[in-house]
PDB file of N, CA, C and O in Angstrom:
ATOM      1  N   MET K   1      -0.156  19.156   2.370  1.00 83.00           N
ATOM      2  CA  MET K   1      -0.123  18.293   1.206  1.00 83.00           C
ATOM      3  C   MET K   1      -1.540  17.742   0.991  1.00 83.00           C
ATOM      4  O   MET K   1      -2.181  17.298   1.932  1.00 83.00           O
ATOM      5  N   THR K   2      -1.995  17.751  -0.233  1.00 91.00           N
ATOM      6  CA  THR K   2      -3.318  17.221  -0.543  1.00 91.00           C
ATOM      7  C   THR K   2      -3.304  15.696  -0.444  1.00 91.00           C
ATOM      8  O   THR K   2      -2.248  15.068  -0.569  1.00 91.00           O
ATOM      9  N   PRO K   3      -4.478  15.091  -0.247  1.00 91.00           N
ATOM     10  CA  PRO K   3      -4.515  13.625  -0.205  1.00 91.00           C
ATOM     11  C   PRO K   3      -3.972  12.974  -1.479  1.00 91.00           C
ATOM     12  O   PRO K   3      -3.274  11.967  -1.415  1.00 91.00           O
ATOM     13  N   ASP K   4      -4.276  13.562  -2.647  1.00 94.00           N
ATOM     14  CA  ASP K   4      -3.760  13.009  -3.897  1.00 94.00           C
ATOM     15  C   ASP K   4      -2.238  13.088  -3.963  1.00 94.00           C
ATOM     16  O   ASP K   4      -1.581  12.135  -4.370  1.00 94.00           O
ATOM     17  N   ALA K   5      -1.691  14.213  -3.565  1.00 94.00           N
ATOM     18  CA  ALA K   5      -0.239  14.373  -3.577  1.00 94.00           C
ATOM     19  C   ALA K   5       0.421  13.427  -2.578  1.00 94.00           C
ATOM     20  O   ALA K   5       1.470  12.836  -2.861  1.00 94.00           O
ATOM     21  N   GLU K   6      -0.214  13.271  -1.418  1.00 95.00           N
ATOM     22  CA  GLU K   6       0.326  12.348  -0.413  1.00 95.00           C
ATOM     23  C   GLU K   6       0.303  10.914  -0.946  1.00 95.00           C
ATOM     24  O   GLU K   6       1.278  10.169  -0.799  1.00 95.00           O
ATOM     25  N   PHE K   7      -0.793  10.542  -1.600  1.00 96.00           N
ATOM     26  CA  PHE K   7      -0.884   9.197  -2.161  1.00 96.00           C
ATOM     27  C   PHE K   7       0.179   8.983  -3.234  1.00 96.00           C
ATOM     28  O   PHE K   7       0.837   7.938  -3.254  1.00 96.00           O
ATOM     29  N   LYS K   8       0.342   9.942  -4.121  1.00 97.00           N
ATOM     30  CA  LYS K   8       1.346   9.803  -5.188  1.00 97.00           C
ATOM     31  C   LYS K   8       2.743   9.618  -4.607  1.00 97.00           C
ATOM     32  O   LYS K   8       3.526   8.801  -5.097  1.00 97.00           O
ATOM     33  N   ALA K   9       3.049  10.377  -3.574  1.00 96.00           N
ATOM     34  CA  ALA K   9       4.366  10.250  -2.936  1.00 96.00           C
ATOM     35  C   ALA K   9       4.539   8.866  -2.304  1.00 96.00           C
ATOM     36  O   ALA K   9       5.603   8.242  -2.446  1.00 96.00           O
ATOM     37  N   LEU K  10       3.504   8.385  -1.628  1.00 97.00           N
ATOM     38  CA  LEU K  10       3.571   7.050  -1.036  1.00 97.00           C
ATOM     39  C   LEU K  10       3.706   5.974  -2.102  1.00 97.00           C
ATOM     40  O   LEU K  10       4.491   5.035  -1.954  1.00 97.00           O
ATOM     41  N   PHE K  11       2.942   6.125  -3.170  1.00 98.00           N
ATOM     42  CA  PHE K  11       2.992   5.127  -4.231  1.00 98.00           C
ATOM     43  C   PHE K  11       4.379   5.076  -4.863  1.00 98.00           C
ATOM     44  O   PHE K  11       4.937   3.996  -5.065  1.00 98.00           O
ATOM     45  N   ARG K  12       4.938   6.245  -5.154  1.00 98.00           N
ATOM     46  CA  ARG K  12       6.286   6.286  -5.744  1.00 98.00           C
ATOM     47  C   ARG K  12       7.321   5.657  -4.824  1.00 98.00           C
ATOM     48  O   ARG K  12       8.196   4.921  -5.265  1.00 98.00           O
ATOM     49  N   ALA K  13       7.208   5.930  -3.556  1.00 98.00           N
ATOM     50  CA  ALA K  13       8.208   5.457  -2.597  1.00 98.00           C
ATOM     51  C   ALA K  13       8.059   3.967  -2.262  1.00 98.00           C
ATOM     52  O   ALA K  13       9.064   3.282  -2.044  1.00 98.00           O
ATOM     53  N   TYR K  14       6.828   3.466  -2.229  1.00 98.00           N
ATOM     54  CA  TYR K  14       6.617   2.132  -1.672  1.00 98.00           C
ATOM     55  C   TYR K  14       5.998   1.108  -2.610  1.00 98.00           C
ATOM     56  O   TYR K  14       5.851  -0.055  -2.224  1.00 98.00           O
ATOM     57  N   GLN K  15       5.665   1.472  -3.824  1.00 97.00           N
ATOM     58  CA  GLN K  15       5.034   0.510  -4.727  1.00 97.00           C
ATOM     59  C   GLN K  15       5.933  -0.695  -4.967  1.00 97.00           C
ATOM     60  O   GLN K  15       5.509  -1.841  -4.834  1.00 97.00           O
ATOM     61  N   GLN K  16       7.161  -0.457  -5.309  1.00 96.00           N
ATOM     62  CA  GLN K  16       8.079  -1.567  -5.585  1.00 96.00           C
ATOM     63  C   GLN K  16       8.379  -2.395  -4.324  1.00 96.00           C
ATOM     64  O   GLN K  16       8.293  -3.626  -4.372  1.00 96.00           O
ATOM     65  N   PRO K  17       8.694  -1.767  -3.189  1.00 97.00           N
ATOM     66  CA  PRO K  17       8.954  -2.583  -1.991  1.00 97.00           C
ATOM     67  C   PRO K  17       7.733  -3.386  -1.513  1.00 97.00           C
ATOM     68  O   PRO K  17       7.880  -4.533  -1.097  1.00 97.00           O
ATOM     69  N   ILE K  18       6.554  -2.807  -1.596  1.00 97.00           N
ATOM     70  CA  ILE K  18       5.346  -3.524  -1.182  1.00 97.00           C
ATOM     71  C   ILE K  18       5.093  -4.708  -2.112  1.00 97.00           C
ATOM     72  O   ILE K  18       4.763  -5.817  -1.665  1.00 97.00           O
ATOM     73  N   THR K  19       5.250  -4.501  -3.414  1.00 95.00           N
ATOM     74  CA  THR K  19       5.055  -5.593  -4.369  1.00 95.00           C
ATOM     75  C   THR K  19       6.073  -6.711  -4.124  1.00 95.00           C
ATOM     76  O   THR K  19       5.715  -7.892  -4.124  1.00 95.00           O
ATOM     77  N   ALA K  20       7.315  -6.348  -3.882  1.00 94.00           N
ATOM     78  CA  ALA K  20       8.351  -7.356  -3.601  1.00 94.00           C
ATOM     79  C   ALA K  20       8.053  -8.099  -2.306  1.00 94.00           C
ATOM     80  O   ALA K  20       8.196  -9.328  -2.234  1.00 94.00           O
ATOM     81  N   TYR K  21       7.616  -7.374  -1.302  1.00 95.00           N
ATOM     82  CA  TYR K  21       7.273  -7.991  -0.018  1.00 95.00           C
ATOM     83  C   TYR K  21       6.147  -9.009  -0.196  1.00 95.00           C
ATOM     84  O   TYR K  21       6.228 -10.137   0.292  1.00 95.00           O
ATOM     85  N   LEU K  22       5.099  -8.620  -0.893  1.00 94.00           N
ATOM     86  CA  LEU K  22       3.966  -9.522  -1.090  1.00 94.00           C
ATOM     87  C   LEU K  22       4.335 -10.703  -1.985  1.00 94.00           C
ATOM     88  O   LEU K  22       3.870 -11.818  -1.759  1.00 94.00           O
ATOM     89  N   SER K  23       5.167 -10.469  -2.971  1.00 93.00           N
ATOM     90  CA  SER K  23       5.622 -11.572  -3.828  1.00 93.00           C
ATOM     91  C   SER K  23       6.391 -12.598  -3.012  1.00 93.00           C
ATOM     92  O   SER K  23       6.213 -13.806  -3.180  1.00 93.00           O
ATOM     93  N   GLN K  24       7.225 -12.114  -2.120  1.00 93.00           N
ATOM     94  CA  GLN K  24       7.997 -13.021  -1.259  1.00 93.00           C
ATOM     95  C   GLN K  24       7.068 -13.725  -0.266  1.00 93.00           C
ATOM     96  O   GLN K  24       7.188 -14.928  -0.039  1.00 93.00           O
ATOM     97  N   LEU K  25       6.137 -12.978   0.296  1.00 91.00           N
ATOM     98  CA  LEU K  25       5.200 -13.547   1.254  1.00 91.00           C
ATOM     99  C   LEU K  25       4.357 -14.654   0.618  1.00 91.00           C
ATOM    100  O   LEU K  25       4.085 -15.677   1.247  1.00 91.00           O
ATOM    101  N   LEU K  26       3.979 -14.452  -0.640  1.00 90.00           N
ATOM    102  CA  LEU K  26       3.152 -15.427  -1.354  1.00 90.00           C
ATOM    103  C   LEU K  26       3.978 -16.444  -2.134  1.00 90.00           C
ATOM    104  O   LEU K  26       3.411 -17.301  -2.816  1.00 90.00           O
ATOM    105  N   SER K  27       5.301 -16.328  -2.070  1.00 88.00           N
ATOM    106  CA  SER K  27       6.225 -17.231  -2.767  1.00 88.00           C
ATOM    107  C   SER K  27       5.987 -17.282  -4.269  1.00 88.00           C
ATOM    108  O   SER K  27       6.130 -18.330  -4.899  1.00 88.00           O
ATOM    109  N   ASN K  28       5.596 -16.137  -4.828  1.00 82.00           N
ATOM    110  CA  ASN K  28       5.321 -16.091  -6.261  1.00 82.00           C
ATOM    111  C   ASN K  28       5.342 -14.635  -6.713  1.00 82.00           C
ATOM    112  O   ASN K  28       4.493 -13.845  -6.287  1.00 82.00           O
ATOM    113  N   ALA K  29       6.277 -14.299  -7.594  1.00 76.00           N
ATOM    114  CA  ALA K  29       6.426 -12.917  -8.045  1.00 76.00           C
ATOM    115  C   ALA K  29       5.171 -12.390  -8.727  1.00 76.00           C
ATOM    116  O   ALA K  29       4.799 -11.237  -8.556  1.00 76.00           O
ATOM    117  N   GLU K  30       4.514 -13.226  -9.488  1.00 80.00           N
ATOM    118  CA  GLU K  30       3.332 -12.775 -10.221  1.00 80.00           C
ATOM    119  C   GLU K  30       2.134 -12.558  -9.302  1.00 80.00           C
ATOM    120  O   GLU K  30       1.314 -11.688  -9.561  1.00 80.00           O
ATOM    121  N   ARG K  31       2.038 -13.331  -8.233  1.00 85.00           N
ATOM    122  CA  ARG K  31       0.892 -13.207  -7.336  1.00 85.00           C
ATOM    123  C   ARG K  31       0.982 -11.984  -6.431  1.00 85.00           C
ATOM    124  O   ARG K  31      -0.008 -11.620  -5.798  1.00 85.00           O
ATOM    125  N   GLY K  32       2.128 -11.333  -6.360  1.00 88.00           N
ATOM    126  CA  GLY K  32       2.277 -10.171  -5.494  1.00 88.00           C
ATOM    127  C   GLY K  32       1.683  -8.893  -6.066  1.00 88.00           C
ATOM    128  O   GLY K  32       1.402  -7.951  -5.338  1.00 88.00           O
ATOM    129  N   ALA K  33       1.463  -8.857  -7.369  1.00 90.00           N
ATOM    130  CA  ALA K  33       1.004  -7.627  -8.016  1.00 90.00           C
ATOM    131  C   ALA K  33      -0.422  -7.252  -7.618  1.00 90.00           C
ATOM    132  O   ALA K  33      -0.696  -6.084  -7.310  1.00 90.00           O
ATOM    133  N   TYR K  34      -1.331  -8.215  -7.622  1.00 92.00           N
ATOM    134  CA  TYR K  34      -2.720  -7.885  -7.285  1.00 92.00           C
ATOM    135  C   TYR K  34      -2.874  -7.416  -5.838  1.00 92.00           C
ATOM    136  O   TYR K  34      -3.503  -6.387  -5.584  1.00 92.00           O
ATOM    137  N   PRO K  35      -2.312  -8.133  -4.846  1.00 94.00           N
ATOM    138  CA  PRO K  35      -2.449  -7.633  -3.475  1.00 94.00           C
ATOM    139  C   PRO K  35      -1.766  -6.270  -3.273  1.00 94.00           C
ATOM    140  O   PRO K  35      -2.228  -5.468  -2.469  1.00 94.00           O
ATOM    141  N   ALA K  36      -0.704  -6.011  -4.007  1.00 95.00           N
ATOM    142  CA  ALA K  36      -0.068  -4.691  -3.911  1.00 95.00           C
ATOM    143  C   ALA K  36      -1.024  -3.615  -4.420  1.00 95.00           C
ATOM    144  O   ALA K  36      -1.168  -2.552  -3.804  1.00 95.00           O
ATOM    145  N   GLN K  37      -1.690  -3.897  -5.518  1.00 96.00           N
ATOM    146  CA  GLN K  37      -2.669  -2.954  -6.064  1.00 96.00           C
ATOM    147  C   GLN K  37      -3.792  -2.726  -5.046  1.00 96.00           C
ATOM    148  O   GLN K  37      -4.209  -1.585  -4.813  1.00 96.00           O
ATOM    149  N   GLU K  38      -4.259  -3.787  -4.430  1.00 96.00           N
ATOM    150  CA  GLU K  38      -5.325  -3.675  -3.425  1.00 96.00           C
ATOM    151  C   GLU K  38      -4.842  -2.890  -2.204  1.00 96.00           C
ATOM    152  O   GLU K  38      -5.601  -2.099  -1.631  1.00 96.00           O
ATOM    153  N   THR K  39      -3.598  -3.078  -1.825  1.00 97.00           N
ATOM    154  CA  THR K  39      -3.022  -2.327  -0.710  1.00 97.00           C
ATOM    155  C   THR K  39      -3.104  -0.830  -0.977  1.00 97.00           C
ATOM    156  O   THR K  39      -3.561  -0.054  -0.131  1.00 97.00           O
ATOM    157  N   PHE K  40      -2.685  -0.423  -2.159  1.00 98.00           N
ATOM    158  CA  PHE K  40      -2.685   1.001  -2.479  1.00 98.00           C
ATOM    159  C   PHE K  40      -4.088   1.544  -2.705  1.00 98.00           C
ATOM    160  O   PHE K  40      -4.356   2.713  -2.400  1.00 98.00           O
ATOM    161  N   LEU K  41      -4.988   0.740  -3.187  1.00 97.00           N
ATOM    162  CA  LEU K  41      -6.374   1.172  -3.326  1.00 97.00           C
ATOM    163  C   LEU K  41      -6.974   1.452  -1.952  1.00 97.00           C
ATOM    164  O   LEU K  41      -7.621   2.482  -1.742  1.00 97.00           O
ATOM    165  N   ARG K  42      -6.730   0.563  -1.016  1.00 97.00           N
ATOM    166  CA  ARG K  42      -7.235   0.777   0.347  1.00 97.00           C
ATOM    167  C   ARG K  42      -6.598   2.008   0.990  1.00 97.00           C
ATOM    168  O   ARG K  42      -7.263   2.778   1.679  1.00 97.00           O
ATOM    169  N   ALA K  43      -5.313   2.178   0.757  1.00 97.00           N
ATOM    170  CA  ALA K  43      -4.626   3.350   1.298  1.00 97.00           C
ATOM    171  C   ALA K  43      -5.206   4.635   0.703  1.00 97.00           C
ATOM    172  O   ALA K  43      -5.443   5.611   1.427  1.00 97.00           O
ATOM    173  N   TYR K  44      -5.459   4.634  -0.583  1.00 97.00           N
ATOM    174  CA  TYR K  44      -6.018   5.826  -1.231  1.00 97.00           C
ATOM    175  C   TYR K  44      -7.382   6.177  -0.643  1.00 97.00           C
ATOM    176  O   TYR K  44      -7.669   7.349  -0.391  1.00 97.00           O
ATOM    177  N   ARG K  45      -8.202   5.179  -0.421  1.00 97.00           N
ATOM    178  CA  ARG K  45      -9.540   5.433   0.141  1.00 97.00           C
ATOM    179  C   ARG K  45      -9.445   6.094   1.513  1.00 97.00           C
ATOM    180  O   ARG K  45     -10.229   6.981   1.835  1.00 97.00           O
ATOM    181  N   VAL K  46      -8.505   5.668   2.318  1.00 97.00           N
ATOM    182  CA  VAL K  46      -8.331   6.262   3.641  1.00 97.00           C
ATOM    183  C   VAL K  46      -7.822   7.695   3.514  1.00 97.00           C
ATOM    184  O   VAL K  46      -8.344   8.614   4.146  1.00 97.00           O
ATOM    185  N   LEU K  47      -6.809   7.899   2.686  1.00 96.00           N
ATOM    186  CA  LEU K  47      -6.242   9.238   2.517  1.00 96.00           C
ATOM    187  C   LEU K  47      -7.253  10.201   1.921  1.00 96.00           C
ATOM    188  O   LEU K  47      -7.275  11.390   2.278  1.00 96.00           O
ATOM    189  N   ALA K  48      -8.114   9.720   1.033  1.00 96.00           N
ATOM    190  CA  ALA K  48      -9.128  10.572   0.402  1.00 96.00           C
ATOM    191  C   ALA K  48     -10.140  11.092   1.422  1.00 96.00           C
ATOM    192  O   ALA K  48     -10.751  12.142   1.199  1.00 96.00           O
ATOM    193  N   ARG K  49     -10.297  10.373   2.524  1.00 96.00           N
ATOM    194  CA  ARG K  49     -11.197  10.832   3.589  1.00 96.00           C
ATOM    195  C   ARG K  49     -10.527  11.876   4.481  1.00 96.00           C
ATOM    196  O   ARG K  49     -11.142  12.376   5.415  1.00 96.00           O
ATOM    197  N   GLY K  50      -9.263  12.163   4.215  1.00 94.00           N
ATOM    198  CA  GLY K  50      -8.555  13.186   4.973  1.00 94.00           C
ATOM    199  C   GLY K  50      -7.843  12.680   6.209  1.00 94.00           C
ATOM    200  O   GLY K  50      -7.378  13.474   7.029  1.00 94.00           O
ATOM    201  N   VAL K  51      -7.730  11.381   6.343  1.00 95.00           N
ATOM    202  CA  VAL K  51      -7.035  10.802   7.493  1.00 95.00           C
ATOM    203  C   VAL K  51      -5.537  11.074   7.361  1.00 95.00           C
ATOM    204  O   VAL K  51      -4.956  10.880   6.298  1.00 95.00           O
ATOM    205  N   GLN K  52      -4.936  11.534   8.447  1.00 93.00           N
ATOM    206  CA  GLN K  52      -3.499  11.769   8.479  1.00 93.00           C
ATOM    207  C   GLN K  52      -2.811  10.517   9.032  1.00 93.00           C
ATOM    208  O   GLN K  52      -3.170  10.038  10.109  1.00 93.00           O
ATOM    209  N   VAL K  53      -1.852  10.005   8.302  1.00 94.00           N
ATOM    210  CA  VAL K  53      -1.143   8.791   8.702  1.00 94.00           C
ATOM    211  C   VAL K  53       0.218   9.191   9.258  1.00 94.00           C
ATOM    212  O   VAL K  53       1.016   9.834   8.572  1.00 94.00           O
ATOM    213  N   GLU K  54       0.456   8.799  10.496  1.00 95.00           N
ATOM    214  CA  GLU K  54       1.691   9.202  11.164  1.00 95.00           C
ATOM    215  C   GLU K  54       2.907   8.401  10.700  1.00 95.00           C
ATOM    216  O   GLU K  54       3.996   8.954  10.553  1.00 95.00           O
ATOM    217  N   HIS K  55       2.743   7.114  10.474  1.00 97.00           N
ATOM    218  CA  HIS K  55       3.844   6.235  10.058  1.00 97.00           C
ATOM    219  C   HIS K  55       3.440   5.513   8.778  1.00 97.00           C
ATOM    220  O   HIS K  55       3.017   4.353   8.819  1.00 97.00           O
ATOM    221  N   PRO K  56       3.569   6.167   7.634  1.00 97.00           N
ATOM    222  CA  PRO K  56       3.029   5.608   6.391  1.00 97.00           C
ATOM    223  C   PRO K  56       3.652   4.278   5.971  1.00 97.00           C
ATOM    224  O   PRO K  56       2.943   3.400   5.478  1.00 97.00           O
ATOM    225  N   LYS K  57       4.937   4.101   6.153  1.00 97.00           N
ATOM    226  CA  LYS K  57       5.569   2.849   5.749  1.00 97.00           C
ATOM    227  C   LYS K  57       4.982   1.676   6.537  1.00 97.00           C
ATOM    228  O   LYS K  57       4.559   0.669   5.955  1.00 97.00           O
ATOM    229  N   GLU K  58       4.938   1.813   7.844  1.00 98.00           N
ATOM    230  CA  GLU K  58       4.396   0.760   8.689  1.00 98.00           C
ATOM    231  C   GLU K  58       2.926   0.521   8.377  1.00 98.00           C
ATOM    232  O   GLU K  58       2.459  -0.625   8.347  1.00 98.00           O
ATOM    233  N   TRP K  59       2.194   1.582   8.129  1.00 98.00           N
ATOM    234  CA  TRP K  59       0.774   1.500   7.813  1.00 98.00           C
ATOM    235  C   TRP K  59       0.549   0.700   6.529  1.00 98.00           C
ATOM    236  O   TRP K  59      -0.301  -0.183   6.484  1.00 98.00           O
ATOM    237  N   LEU K  60       1.325   0.999   5.487  1.00 98.00           N
ATOM    238  CA  LEU K  60       1.178   0.279   4.230  1.00 98.00           C
ATOM    239  C   LEU K  60       1.510  -1.204   4.383  1.00 98.00           C
ATOM    240  O   LEU K  60       0.813  -2.076   3.853  1.00 98.00           O
ATOM    241  N   TYR K  61       2.581  -1.503   5.108  1.00 97.00           N
ATOM    242  CA  TYR K  61       2.945  -2.905   5.315  1.00 97.00           C
ATOM    243  C   TYR K  61       1.883  -3.622   6.149  1.00 97.00           C
ATOM    244  O   TYR K  61       1.617  -4.808   5.930  1.00 97.00           O
ATOM    245  N   CYS K  62       1.264  -2.937   7.069  1.00 97.00           N
ATOM    246  CA  CYS K  62       0.185  -3.518   7.863  1.00 97.00           C
ATOM    247  C   CYS K  62      -1.012  -3.850   6.962  1.00 97.00           C
ATOM    248  O   CYS K  62      -1.585  -4.934   7.059  1.00 97.00           O
ATOM    249  N   ILE K  63      -1.388  -2.923   6.087  1.00 97.00           N
ATOM    250  CA  ILE K  63      -2.472  -3.187   5.141  1.00 97.00           C
ATOM    251  C   ILE K  63      -2.116  -4.401   4.294  1.00 97.00           C
ATOM    252  O   ILE K  63      -2.928  -5.321   4.124  1.00 97.00           O
ATOM    253  N   ALA K  64      -0.924  -4.417   3.740  1.00 96.00           N
ATOM    254  CA  ALA K  64      -0.502  -5.507   2.849  1.00 96.00           C
ATOM    255  C   ALA K  64      -0.509  -6.846   3.578  1.00 96.00           C
ATOM    256  O   ALA K  64      -0.980  -7.848   3.033  1.00 96.00           O
ATOM    257  N   THR K  65      -0.019  -6.866   4.794  1.00 95.00           N
ATOM    258  CA  THR K  65       0.066  -8.110   5.554  1.00 95.00           C
ATOM    259  C   THR K  65      -1.309  -8.655   5.897  1.00 95.00           C
ATOM    260  O   THR K  65      -1.515  -9.868   5.916  1.00 95.00           O
ATOM    261  N   ASN K  66      -2.249  -7.770   6.154  1.00 95.00           N
ATOM    262  CA  ASN K  66      -3.572  -8.198   6.607  1.00 95.00           C
ATOM    263  C   ASN K  66      -4.595  -8.389   5.502  1.00 95.00           C
ATOM    264  O   ASN K  66      -5.763  -8.657   5.811  1.00 95.00           O
ATOM    265  N   LEU K  67      -4.177  -8.289   4.265  1.00 90.00           N
ATOM    266  CA  LEU K  67      -5.106  -8.566   3.171  1.00 90.00           C
ATOM    267  C   LEU K  67      -5.526 -10.031   3.213  1.00 90.00           C
ATOM    268  O   LEU K  67      -4.710 -10.901   3.485  1.00 90.00           O
ATOM    269  N   PRO K  68      -6.790 -10.287   2.908  1.00 68.00           N
ATOM    270  CA  PRO K  68      -7.188 -11.694   2.823  1.00 68.00           C
ATOM    271  C   PRO K  68      -6.433 -12.380   1.690  1.00 68.00           C
ATOM    272  O   PRO K  68      -6.221 -11.800   0.636  1.00 68.00           O
ATOM    273  N   SER K  69      -5.998 -13.599   1.909  1.00 60.00           N
ATOM    274  CA  SER K  69      -5.245 -14.295   0.869  1.00 60.00           C
ATOM    275  C   SER K  69      -6.134 -15.053  -0.085  1.00 60.00           C
ATOM    276  O   SER K  69      -7.265 -15.201   0.041  1.00 60.00           O
TER     277      SER K  69
END
């Protein structure tokens, strides 16, 4: 699978759950959208370098959780 295809699959599968998670974490539905976007941008940069991610769900949640607030 190409990095772009892998990213698209991850985005389709986890965009909504990651956004909901961050909205709940920040106690504000509107504030969850930007960190979710940043989460996927960071993920794309890693995948574009050809890094293989063994546990993508956990990896994405780790990125989202560790974003600076």
